[in-house]
PDB file of C-alpha atoms in Angstrom:
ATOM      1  CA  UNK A   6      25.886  -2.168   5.760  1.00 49.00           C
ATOM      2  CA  UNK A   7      27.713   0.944   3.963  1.00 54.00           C
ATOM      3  CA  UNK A   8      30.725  -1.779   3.556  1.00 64.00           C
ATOM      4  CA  UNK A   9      28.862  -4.421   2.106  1.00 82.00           C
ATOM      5  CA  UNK A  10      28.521  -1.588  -1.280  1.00 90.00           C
ATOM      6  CA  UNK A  11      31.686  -0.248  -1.356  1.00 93.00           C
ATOM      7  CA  UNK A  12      32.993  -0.132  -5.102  1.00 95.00           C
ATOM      8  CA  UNK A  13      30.041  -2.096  -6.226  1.00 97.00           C
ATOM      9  CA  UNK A  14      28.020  -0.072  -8.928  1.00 98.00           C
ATOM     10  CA  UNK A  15      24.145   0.282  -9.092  1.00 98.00           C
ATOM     11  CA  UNK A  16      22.143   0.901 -12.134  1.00 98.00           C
ATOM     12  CA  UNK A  17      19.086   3.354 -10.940  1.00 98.00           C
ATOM     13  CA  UNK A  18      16.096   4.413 -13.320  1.00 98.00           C
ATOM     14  CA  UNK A  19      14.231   7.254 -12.752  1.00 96.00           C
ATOM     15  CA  UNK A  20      17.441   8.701 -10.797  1.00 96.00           C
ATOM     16  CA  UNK A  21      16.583  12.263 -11.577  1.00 94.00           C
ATOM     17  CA  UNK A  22      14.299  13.010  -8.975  1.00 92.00           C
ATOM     18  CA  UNK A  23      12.548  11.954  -5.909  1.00 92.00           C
ATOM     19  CA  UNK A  24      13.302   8.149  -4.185  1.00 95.00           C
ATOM     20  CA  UNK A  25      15.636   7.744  -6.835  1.00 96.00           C
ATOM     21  CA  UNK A  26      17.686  10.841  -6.519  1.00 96.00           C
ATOM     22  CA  UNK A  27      17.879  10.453  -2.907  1.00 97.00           C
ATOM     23  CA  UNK A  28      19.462   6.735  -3.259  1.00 98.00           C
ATOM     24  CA  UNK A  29      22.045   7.847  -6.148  1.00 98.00           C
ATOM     25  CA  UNK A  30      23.308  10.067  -3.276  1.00 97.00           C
ATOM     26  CA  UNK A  31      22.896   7.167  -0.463  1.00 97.00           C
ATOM     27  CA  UNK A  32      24.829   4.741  -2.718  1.00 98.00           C
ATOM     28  CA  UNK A  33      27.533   7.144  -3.714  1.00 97.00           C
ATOM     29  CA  UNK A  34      27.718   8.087   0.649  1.00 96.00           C
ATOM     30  CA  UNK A  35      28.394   4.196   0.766  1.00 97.00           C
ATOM     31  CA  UNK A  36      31.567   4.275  -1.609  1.00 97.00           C
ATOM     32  CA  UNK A  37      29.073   2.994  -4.533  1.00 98.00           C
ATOM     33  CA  UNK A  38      29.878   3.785  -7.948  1.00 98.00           C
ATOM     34  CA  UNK A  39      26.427   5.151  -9.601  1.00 98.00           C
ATOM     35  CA  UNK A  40      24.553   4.761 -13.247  1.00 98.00           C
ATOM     36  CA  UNK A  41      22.170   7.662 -13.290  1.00 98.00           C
ATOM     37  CA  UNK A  42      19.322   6.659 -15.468  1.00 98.00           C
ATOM     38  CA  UNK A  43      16.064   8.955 -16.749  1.00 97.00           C
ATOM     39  CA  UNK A  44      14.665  10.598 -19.559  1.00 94.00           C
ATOM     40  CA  UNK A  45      15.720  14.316 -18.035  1.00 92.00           C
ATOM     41  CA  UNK A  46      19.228  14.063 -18.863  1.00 93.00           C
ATOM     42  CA  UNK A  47      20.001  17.564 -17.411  1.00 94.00           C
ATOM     43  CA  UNK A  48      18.910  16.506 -14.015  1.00 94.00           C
ATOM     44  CA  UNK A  49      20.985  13.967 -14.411  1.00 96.00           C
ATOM     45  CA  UNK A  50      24.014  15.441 -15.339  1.00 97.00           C
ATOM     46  CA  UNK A  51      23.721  17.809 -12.274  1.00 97.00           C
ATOM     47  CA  UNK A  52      23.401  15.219  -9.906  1.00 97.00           C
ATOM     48  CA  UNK A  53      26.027  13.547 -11.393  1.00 97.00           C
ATOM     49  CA  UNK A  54      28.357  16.425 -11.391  1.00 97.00           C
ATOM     50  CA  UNK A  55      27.322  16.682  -7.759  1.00 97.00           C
ATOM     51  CA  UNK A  56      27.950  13.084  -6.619  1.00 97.00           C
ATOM     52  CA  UNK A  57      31.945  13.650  -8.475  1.00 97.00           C
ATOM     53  CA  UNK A  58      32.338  16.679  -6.612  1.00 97.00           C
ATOM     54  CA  UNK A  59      32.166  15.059  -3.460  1.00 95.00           C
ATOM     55  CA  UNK A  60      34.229  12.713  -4.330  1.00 96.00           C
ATOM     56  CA  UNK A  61      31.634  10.085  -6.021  1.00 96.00           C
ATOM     57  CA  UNK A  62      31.755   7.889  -8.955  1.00 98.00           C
ATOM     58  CA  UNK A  63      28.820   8.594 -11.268  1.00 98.00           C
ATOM     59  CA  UNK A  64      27.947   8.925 -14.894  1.00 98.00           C
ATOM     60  CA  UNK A  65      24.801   9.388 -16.130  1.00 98.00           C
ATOM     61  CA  UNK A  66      22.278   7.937 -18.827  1.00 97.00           C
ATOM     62  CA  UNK A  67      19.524   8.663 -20.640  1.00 97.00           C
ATOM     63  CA  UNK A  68      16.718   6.147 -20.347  1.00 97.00           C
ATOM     64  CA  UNK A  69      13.089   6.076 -21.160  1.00 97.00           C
ATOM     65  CA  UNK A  70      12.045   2.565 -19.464  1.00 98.00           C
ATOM     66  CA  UNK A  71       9.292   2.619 -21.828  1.00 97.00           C
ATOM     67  CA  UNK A  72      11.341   2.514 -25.029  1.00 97.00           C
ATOM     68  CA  UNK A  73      12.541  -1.087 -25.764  1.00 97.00           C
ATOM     69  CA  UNK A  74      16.422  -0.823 -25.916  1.00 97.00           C
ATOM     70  CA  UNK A  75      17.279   2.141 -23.168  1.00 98.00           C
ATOM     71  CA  UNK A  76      17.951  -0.358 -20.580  1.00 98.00           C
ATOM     72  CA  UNK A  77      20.181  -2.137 -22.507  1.00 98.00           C
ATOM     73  CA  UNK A  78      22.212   0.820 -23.360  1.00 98.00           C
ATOM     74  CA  UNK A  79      22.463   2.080 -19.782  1.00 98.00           C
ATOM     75  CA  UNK A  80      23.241  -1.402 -18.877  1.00 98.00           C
ATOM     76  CA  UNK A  81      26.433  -0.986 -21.560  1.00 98.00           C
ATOM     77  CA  UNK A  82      27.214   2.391 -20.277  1.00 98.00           C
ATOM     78  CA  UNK A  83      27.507   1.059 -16.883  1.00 98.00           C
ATOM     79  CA  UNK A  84      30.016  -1.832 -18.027  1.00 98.00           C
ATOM     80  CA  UNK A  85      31.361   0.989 -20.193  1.00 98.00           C
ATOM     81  CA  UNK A  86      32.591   2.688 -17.357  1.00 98.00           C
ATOM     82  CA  UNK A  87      33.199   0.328 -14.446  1.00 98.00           C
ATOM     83  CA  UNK A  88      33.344  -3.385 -16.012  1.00 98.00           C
ATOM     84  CA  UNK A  89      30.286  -4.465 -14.139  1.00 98.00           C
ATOM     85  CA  UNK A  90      27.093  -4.473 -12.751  1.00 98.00           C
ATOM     86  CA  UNK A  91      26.280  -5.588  -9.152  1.00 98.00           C
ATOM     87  CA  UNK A  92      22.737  -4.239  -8.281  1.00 98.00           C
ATOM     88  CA  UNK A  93      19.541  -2.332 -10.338  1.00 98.00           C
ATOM     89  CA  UNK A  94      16.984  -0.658  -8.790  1.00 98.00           C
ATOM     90  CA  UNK A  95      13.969  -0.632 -11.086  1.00 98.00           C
ATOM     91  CA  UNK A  96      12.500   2.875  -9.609  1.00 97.00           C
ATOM     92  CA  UNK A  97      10.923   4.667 -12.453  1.00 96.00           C
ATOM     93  CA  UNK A  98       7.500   5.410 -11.853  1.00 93.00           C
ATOM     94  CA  UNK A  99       4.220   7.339 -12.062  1.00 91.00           C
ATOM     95  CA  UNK A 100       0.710   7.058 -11.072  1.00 91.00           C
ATOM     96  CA  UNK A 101      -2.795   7.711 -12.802  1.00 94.00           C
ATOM     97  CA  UNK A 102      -5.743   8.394 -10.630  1.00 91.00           C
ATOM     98  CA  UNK A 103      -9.311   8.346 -11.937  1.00 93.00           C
ATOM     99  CA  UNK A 104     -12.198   6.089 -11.448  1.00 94.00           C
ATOM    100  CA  UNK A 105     -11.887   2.872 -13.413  1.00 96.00           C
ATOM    101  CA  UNK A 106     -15.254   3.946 -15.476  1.00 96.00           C
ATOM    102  CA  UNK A 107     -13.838   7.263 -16.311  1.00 96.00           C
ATOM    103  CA  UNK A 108     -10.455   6.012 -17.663  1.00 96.00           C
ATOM    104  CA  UNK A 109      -9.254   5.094 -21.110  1.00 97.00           C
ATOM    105  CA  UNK A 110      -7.595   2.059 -22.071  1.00 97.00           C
ATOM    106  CA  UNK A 111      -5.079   3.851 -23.089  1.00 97.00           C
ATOM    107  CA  UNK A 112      -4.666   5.753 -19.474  1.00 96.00           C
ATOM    108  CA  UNK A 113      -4.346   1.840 -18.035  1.00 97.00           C
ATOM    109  CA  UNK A 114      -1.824   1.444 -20.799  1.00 97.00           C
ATOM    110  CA  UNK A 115       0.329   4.317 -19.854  1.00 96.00           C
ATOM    111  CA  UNK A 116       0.357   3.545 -16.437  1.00 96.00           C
ATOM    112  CA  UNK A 117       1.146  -0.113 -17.084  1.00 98.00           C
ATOM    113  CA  UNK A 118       3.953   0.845 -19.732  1.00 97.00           C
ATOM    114  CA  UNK A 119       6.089   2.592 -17.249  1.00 96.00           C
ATOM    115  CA  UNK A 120       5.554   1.125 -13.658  1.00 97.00           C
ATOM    116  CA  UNK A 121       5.213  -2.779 -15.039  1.00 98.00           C
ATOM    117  CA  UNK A 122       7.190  -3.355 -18.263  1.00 98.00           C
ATOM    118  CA  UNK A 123       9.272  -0.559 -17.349  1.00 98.00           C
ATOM    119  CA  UNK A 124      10.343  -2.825 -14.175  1.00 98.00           C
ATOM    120  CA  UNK A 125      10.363  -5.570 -16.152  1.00 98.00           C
ATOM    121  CA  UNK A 126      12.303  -3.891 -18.659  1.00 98.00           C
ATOM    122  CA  UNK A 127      15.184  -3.043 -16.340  1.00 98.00           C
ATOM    123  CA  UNK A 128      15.529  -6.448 -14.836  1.00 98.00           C
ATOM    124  CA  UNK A 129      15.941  -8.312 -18.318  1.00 98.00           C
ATOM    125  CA  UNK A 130      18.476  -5.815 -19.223  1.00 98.00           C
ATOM    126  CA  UNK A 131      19.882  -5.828 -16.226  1.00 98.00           C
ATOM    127  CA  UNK A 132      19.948  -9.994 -15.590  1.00 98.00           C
ATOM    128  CA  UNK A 133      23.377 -10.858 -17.504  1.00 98.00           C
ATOM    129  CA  UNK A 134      25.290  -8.973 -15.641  1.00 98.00           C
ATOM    130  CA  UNK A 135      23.680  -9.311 -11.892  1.00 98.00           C
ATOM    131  CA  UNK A 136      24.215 -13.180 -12.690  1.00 98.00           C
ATOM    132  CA  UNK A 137      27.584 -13.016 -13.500  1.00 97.00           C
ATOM    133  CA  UNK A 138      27.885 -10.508 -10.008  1.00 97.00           C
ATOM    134  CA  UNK A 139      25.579 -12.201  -8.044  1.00 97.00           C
ATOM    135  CA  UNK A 140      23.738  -9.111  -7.080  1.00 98.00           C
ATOM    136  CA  UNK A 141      20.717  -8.014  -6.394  1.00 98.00           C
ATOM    137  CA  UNK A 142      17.775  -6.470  -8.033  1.00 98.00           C
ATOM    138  CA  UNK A 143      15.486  -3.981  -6.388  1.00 98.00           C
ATOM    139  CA  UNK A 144      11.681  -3.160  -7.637  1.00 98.00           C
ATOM    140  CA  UNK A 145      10.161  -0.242  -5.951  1.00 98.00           C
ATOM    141  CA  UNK A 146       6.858  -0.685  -5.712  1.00 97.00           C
ATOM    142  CA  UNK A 147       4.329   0.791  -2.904  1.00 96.00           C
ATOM    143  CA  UNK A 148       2.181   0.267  -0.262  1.00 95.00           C
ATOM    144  CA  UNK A 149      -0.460   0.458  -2.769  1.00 94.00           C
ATOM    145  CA  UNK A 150       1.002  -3.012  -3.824  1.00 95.00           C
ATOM    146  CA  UNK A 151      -1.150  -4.289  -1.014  1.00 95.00           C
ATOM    147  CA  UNK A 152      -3.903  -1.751  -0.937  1.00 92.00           C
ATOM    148  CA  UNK A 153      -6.104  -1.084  -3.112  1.00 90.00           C
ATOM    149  CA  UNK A 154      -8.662   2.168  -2.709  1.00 87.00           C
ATOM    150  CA  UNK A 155     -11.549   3.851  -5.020  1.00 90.00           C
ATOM    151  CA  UNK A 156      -9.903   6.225  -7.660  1.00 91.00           C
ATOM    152  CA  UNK A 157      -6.155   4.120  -7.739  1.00 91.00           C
ATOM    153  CA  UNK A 158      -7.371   0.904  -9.694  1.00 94.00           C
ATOM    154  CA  UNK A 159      -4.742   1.773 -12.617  1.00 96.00           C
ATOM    155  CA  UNK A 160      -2.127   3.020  -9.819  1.00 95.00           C
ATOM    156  CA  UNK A 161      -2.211  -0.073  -7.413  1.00 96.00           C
ATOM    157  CA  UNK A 162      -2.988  -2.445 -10.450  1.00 97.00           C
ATOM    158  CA  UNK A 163       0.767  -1.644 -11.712  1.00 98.00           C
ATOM    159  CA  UNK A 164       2.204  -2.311  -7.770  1.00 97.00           C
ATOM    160  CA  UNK A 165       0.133  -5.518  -7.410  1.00 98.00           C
ATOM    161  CA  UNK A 166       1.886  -6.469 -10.558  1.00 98.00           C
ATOM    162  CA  UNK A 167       5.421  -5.031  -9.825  1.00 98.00           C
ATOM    163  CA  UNK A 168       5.348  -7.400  -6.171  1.00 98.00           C
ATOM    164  CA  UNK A 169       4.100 -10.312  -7.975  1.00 98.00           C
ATOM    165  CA  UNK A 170       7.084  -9.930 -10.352  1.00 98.00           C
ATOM    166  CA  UNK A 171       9.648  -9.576  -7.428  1.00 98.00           C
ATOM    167  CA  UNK A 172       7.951 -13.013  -5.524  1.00 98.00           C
ATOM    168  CA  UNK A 173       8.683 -14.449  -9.196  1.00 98.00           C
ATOM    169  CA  UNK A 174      11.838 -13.333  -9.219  1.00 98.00           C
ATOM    170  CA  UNK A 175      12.968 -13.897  -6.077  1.00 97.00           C
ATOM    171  CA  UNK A 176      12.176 -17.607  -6.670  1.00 97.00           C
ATOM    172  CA  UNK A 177      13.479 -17.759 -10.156  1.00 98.00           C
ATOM    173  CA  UNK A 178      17.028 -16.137  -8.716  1.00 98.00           C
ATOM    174  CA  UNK A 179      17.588 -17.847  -5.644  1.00 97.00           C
ATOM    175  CA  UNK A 180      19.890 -20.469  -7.835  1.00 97.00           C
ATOM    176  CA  UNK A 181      21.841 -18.231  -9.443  1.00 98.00           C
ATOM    177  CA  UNK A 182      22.578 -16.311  -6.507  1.00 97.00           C
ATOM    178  CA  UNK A 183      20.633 -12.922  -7.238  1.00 98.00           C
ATOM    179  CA  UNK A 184      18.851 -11.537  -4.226  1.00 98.00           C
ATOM    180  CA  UNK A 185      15.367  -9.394  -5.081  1.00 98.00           C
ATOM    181  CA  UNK A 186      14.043  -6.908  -2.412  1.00 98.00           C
ATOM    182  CA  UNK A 187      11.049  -5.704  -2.991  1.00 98.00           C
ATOM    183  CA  UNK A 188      10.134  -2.039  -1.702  1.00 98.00           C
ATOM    184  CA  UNK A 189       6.826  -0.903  -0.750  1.00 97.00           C
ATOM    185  CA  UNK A 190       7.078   2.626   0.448  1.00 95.00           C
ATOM    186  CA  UNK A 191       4.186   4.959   1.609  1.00 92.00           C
ATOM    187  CA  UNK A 192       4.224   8.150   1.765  1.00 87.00           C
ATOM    188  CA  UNK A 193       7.866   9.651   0.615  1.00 89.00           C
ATOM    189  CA  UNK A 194       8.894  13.477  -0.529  1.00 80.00           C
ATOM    190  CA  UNK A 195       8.537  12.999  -4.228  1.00 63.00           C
ATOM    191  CA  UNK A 196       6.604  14.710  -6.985  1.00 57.00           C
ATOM    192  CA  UNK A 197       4.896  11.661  -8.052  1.00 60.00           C
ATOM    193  CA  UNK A 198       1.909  13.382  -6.450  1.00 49.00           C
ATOM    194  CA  UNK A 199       2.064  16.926  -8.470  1.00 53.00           C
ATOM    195  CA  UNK A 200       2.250  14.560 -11.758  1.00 59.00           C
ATOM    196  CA  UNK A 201      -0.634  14.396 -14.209  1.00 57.00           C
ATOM    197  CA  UNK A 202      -2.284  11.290 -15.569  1.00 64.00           C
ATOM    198  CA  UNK A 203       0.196  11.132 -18.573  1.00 67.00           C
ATOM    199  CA  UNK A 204       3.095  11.937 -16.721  1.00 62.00           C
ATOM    200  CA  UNK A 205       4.059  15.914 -16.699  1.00 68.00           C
ATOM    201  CA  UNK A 206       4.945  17.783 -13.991  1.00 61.00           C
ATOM    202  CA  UNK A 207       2.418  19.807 -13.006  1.00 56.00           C
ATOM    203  CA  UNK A 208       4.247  23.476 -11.859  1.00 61.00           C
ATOM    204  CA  UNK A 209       2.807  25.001  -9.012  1.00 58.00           C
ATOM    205  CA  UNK A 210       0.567  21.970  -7.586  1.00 57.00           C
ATOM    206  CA  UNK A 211       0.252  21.608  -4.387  1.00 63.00           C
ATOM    207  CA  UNK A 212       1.210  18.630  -2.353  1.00 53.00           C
ATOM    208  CA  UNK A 213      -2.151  16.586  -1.283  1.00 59.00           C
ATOM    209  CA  UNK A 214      -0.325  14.690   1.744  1.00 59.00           C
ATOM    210  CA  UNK A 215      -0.091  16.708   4.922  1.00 62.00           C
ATOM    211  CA  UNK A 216       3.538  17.161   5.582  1.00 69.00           C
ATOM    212  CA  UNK A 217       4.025  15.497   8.973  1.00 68.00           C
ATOM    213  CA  UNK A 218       2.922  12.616   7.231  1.00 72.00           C
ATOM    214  CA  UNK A 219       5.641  12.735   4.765  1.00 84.00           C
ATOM    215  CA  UNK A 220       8.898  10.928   5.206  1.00 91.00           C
ATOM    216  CA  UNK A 221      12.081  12.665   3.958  1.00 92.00           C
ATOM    217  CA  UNK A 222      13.692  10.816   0.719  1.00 93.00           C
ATOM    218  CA  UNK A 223      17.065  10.931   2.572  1.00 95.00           C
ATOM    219  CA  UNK A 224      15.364   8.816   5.644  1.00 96.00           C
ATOM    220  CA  UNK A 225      13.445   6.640   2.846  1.00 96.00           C
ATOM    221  CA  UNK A 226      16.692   5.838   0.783  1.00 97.00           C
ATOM    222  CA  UNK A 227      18.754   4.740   3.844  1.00 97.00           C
ATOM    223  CA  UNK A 228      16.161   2.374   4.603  1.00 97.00           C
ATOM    224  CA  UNK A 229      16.024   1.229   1.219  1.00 97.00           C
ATOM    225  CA  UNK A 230      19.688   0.618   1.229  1.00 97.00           C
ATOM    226  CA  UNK A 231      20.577  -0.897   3.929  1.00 97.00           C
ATOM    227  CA  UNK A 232      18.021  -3.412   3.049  1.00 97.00           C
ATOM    228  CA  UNK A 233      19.483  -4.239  -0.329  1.00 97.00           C
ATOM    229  CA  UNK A 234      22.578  -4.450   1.062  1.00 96.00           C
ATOM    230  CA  UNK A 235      21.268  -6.808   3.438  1.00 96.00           C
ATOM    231  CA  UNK A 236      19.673  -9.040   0.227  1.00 97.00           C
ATOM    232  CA  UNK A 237      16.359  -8.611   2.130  1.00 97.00           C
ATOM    233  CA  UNK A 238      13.371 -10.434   0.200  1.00 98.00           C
ATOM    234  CA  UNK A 239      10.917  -6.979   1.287  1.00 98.00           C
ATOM    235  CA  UNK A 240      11.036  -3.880   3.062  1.00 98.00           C
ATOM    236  CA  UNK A 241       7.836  -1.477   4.133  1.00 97.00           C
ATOM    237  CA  UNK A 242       8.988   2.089   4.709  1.00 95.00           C
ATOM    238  CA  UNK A 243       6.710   4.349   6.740  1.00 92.00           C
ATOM    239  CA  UNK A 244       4.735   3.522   9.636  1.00 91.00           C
ATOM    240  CA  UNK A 245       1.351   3.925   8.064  1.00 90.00           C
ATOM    241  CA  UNK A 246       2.282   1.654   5.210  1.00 93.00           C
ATOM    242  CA  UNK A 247       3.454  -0.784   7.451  1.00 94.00           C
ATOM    243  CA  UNK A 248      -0.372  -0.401   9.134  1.00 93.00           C
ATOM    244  CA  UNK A 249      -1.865  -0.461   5.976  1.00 90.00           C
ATOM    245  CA  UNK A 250       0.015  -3.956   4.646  1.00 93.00           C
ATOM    246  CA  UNK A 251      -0.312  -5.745   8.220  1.00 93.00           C
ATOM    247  CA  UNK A 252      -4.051  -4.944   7.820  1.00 91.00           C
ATOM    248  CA  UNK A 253      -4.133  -6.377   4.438  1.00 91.00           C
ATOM    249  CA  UNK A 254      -2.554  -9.395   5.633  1.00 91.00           C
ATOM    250  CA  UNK A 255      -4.328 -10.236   8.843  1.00 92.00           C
ATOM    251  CA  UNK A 256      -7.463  -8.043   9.318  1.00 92.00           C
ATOM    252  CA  UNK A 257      -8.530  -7.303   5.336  1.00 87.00           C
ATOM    253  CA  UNK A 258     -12.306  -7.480   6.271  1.00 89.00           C
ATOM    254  CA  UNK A 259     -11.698  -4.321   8.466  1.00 88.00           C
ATOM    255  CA  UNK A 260      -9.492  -3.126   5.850  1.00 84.00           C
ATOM    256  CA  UNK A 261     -12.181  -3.422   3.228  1.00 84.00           C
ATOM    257  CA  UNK A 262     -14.744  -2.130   5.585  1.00 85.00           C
ATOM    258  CA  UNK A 263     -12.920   0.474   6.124  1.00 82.00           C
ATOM    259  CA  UNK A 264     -11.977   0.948   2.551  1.00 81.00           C
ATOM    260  CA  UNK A 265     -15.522   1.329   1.165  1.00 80.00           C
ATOM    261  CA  UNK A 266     -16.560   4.285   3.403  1.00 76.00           C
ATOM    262  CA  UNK A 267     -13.569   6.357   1.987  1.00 69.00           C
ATOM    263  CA  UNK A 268     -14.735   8.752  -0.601  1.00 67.00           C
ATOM    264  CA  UNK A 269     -15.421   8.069  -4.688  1.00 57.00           C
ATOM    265  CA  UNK A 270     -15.020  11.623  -6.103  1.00 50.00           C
ATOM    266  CA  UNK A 271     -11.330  13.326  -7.333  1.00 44.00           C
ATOM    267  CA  UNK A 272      -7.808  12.333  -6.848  1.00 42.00           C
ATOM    268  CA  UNK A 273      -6.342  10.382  -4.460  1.00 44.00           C
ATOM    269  CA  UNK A 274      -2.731  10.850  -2.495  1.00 51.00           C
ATOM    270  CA  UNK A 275      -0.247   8.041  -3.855  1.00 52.00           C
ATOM    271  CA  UNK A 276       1.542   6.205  -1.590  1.00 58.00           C
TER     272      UNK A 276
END
């Protein structure tokens, strides 16, 4: 699998922490060359700094996904630096949690902005060049792309809408050669969970998942690689996600069952 990325180079948003930190080090273990992309541009720089250290191939970009035009420009970096483009990974995300009653329009907005058209936003800038490669596109998207529970509407509304727009894809590419994974990870070391409703960190907060139920990003991005590299159509990383989605798929009157007994008050844990 490392082989099959040797020299190829892989656009990442939201590379400066989390999932996508973890597979801008992956990709650069593989002998990829890496386009760092985020809006925290010192992160960025670190890791980039770090990955060339060790012998990587890395330079990084500033990118807000929900600014028309940052794509593009990342996208031009990246042929800037290495002539090409073989593979994106649309990974830029947060989540707002509320009751559907109790949030604004604008809150559903938000959320939409970055984990939907900030997808979509990296695949259309991204599309030229993965044609002309015959890459591959990757959309992380969740478990929550399958599940839906009380307090997540806005949350698993975006990663409903982020799988339906890899099945598009993935139909819509097949002629031109362009392979589109779709990832659907559950619980993963990130701080998407200590991250307010419109998107700040939140220093100090505690993490709401208990930790054995936690996979490591390092575990999470190898898994996500090697399925890229494969060109696999989906991958479900965790074993309770892959629970949750097989229930979803073959059992969802127990799921649903079980879904309206869970409580209706305060946050819930994304996964």
């Amino acid at each position: 699998m490392a082989s099959r990325l040797a020299g190829q180079v892989v656009l990442i948003t939201g590379a400066s922490s989390g999932i996508g930190e973890a597979l801008a080090r992956e990709v650069a273990r593989r002998g990829g060359r890496v386009v760092l992309a985020a809006r925290r541009t010192e992160r960025l720089e670190a890791l980039a700094g770090e990955l060339r250290a060790s012998g990587g191939e890395a330079i990084a970009a500033a990118c807000d996904v929900t600014r028309d035009g940052d794509v593009e420009r990342a996208v031009a970096q990246a042929i800037e630096a290495f002539g090409r483009l073989d593979v994106a990974i649309a990974n830029a995300g947060f989540g707002v949690m509320g009751r559907v009653e109790d949030l604004s329009l604008d809150d559903f907005r938000r959320q939409l902005e970055t984990n939907v058209f900030g997808a979509l936003r990296t695949v259309k800038a991204a599309l030229p060049e993965l044609k002309r490669a015959r890459g591959g596109v990757a959309l992380i998207g969740s478990a929550s792309g399958y599940l839906a529970f009380p307090t997540m509407g806005a949350y698993t509304m975006s990663k409903f809408a982020v799988r339906a727009l890899a099945e598009t894809l993935r139909a819509e590419l097949h002629a031109d050669g362009v392979a589109v994974t779709h990832v659907a990870p559950g619980f993963v070391e990130s701080e998407i969970r200590r991250i307010d409703n419109a998107g700040k960190l939140l220093d100090g907060a505690r993490e709401p998942v208990p930790r054995w139920l936690i996979l490591p990003t390092p575990t999470a991005a190898r898994q996500i690689m090697d399925a890229i590299a494969a060109r696999r159509a989906e991958v479900i990383i965790t074993g309770h996600a892959k629970l949750g989605v097989s229930l979803a798929r073959h059992a969802p009157a127990l799921l649903n069952a079980a879904i309206a007994r869970l409580p209706r008050k305060g946050r819930r844990a994304r996964g």
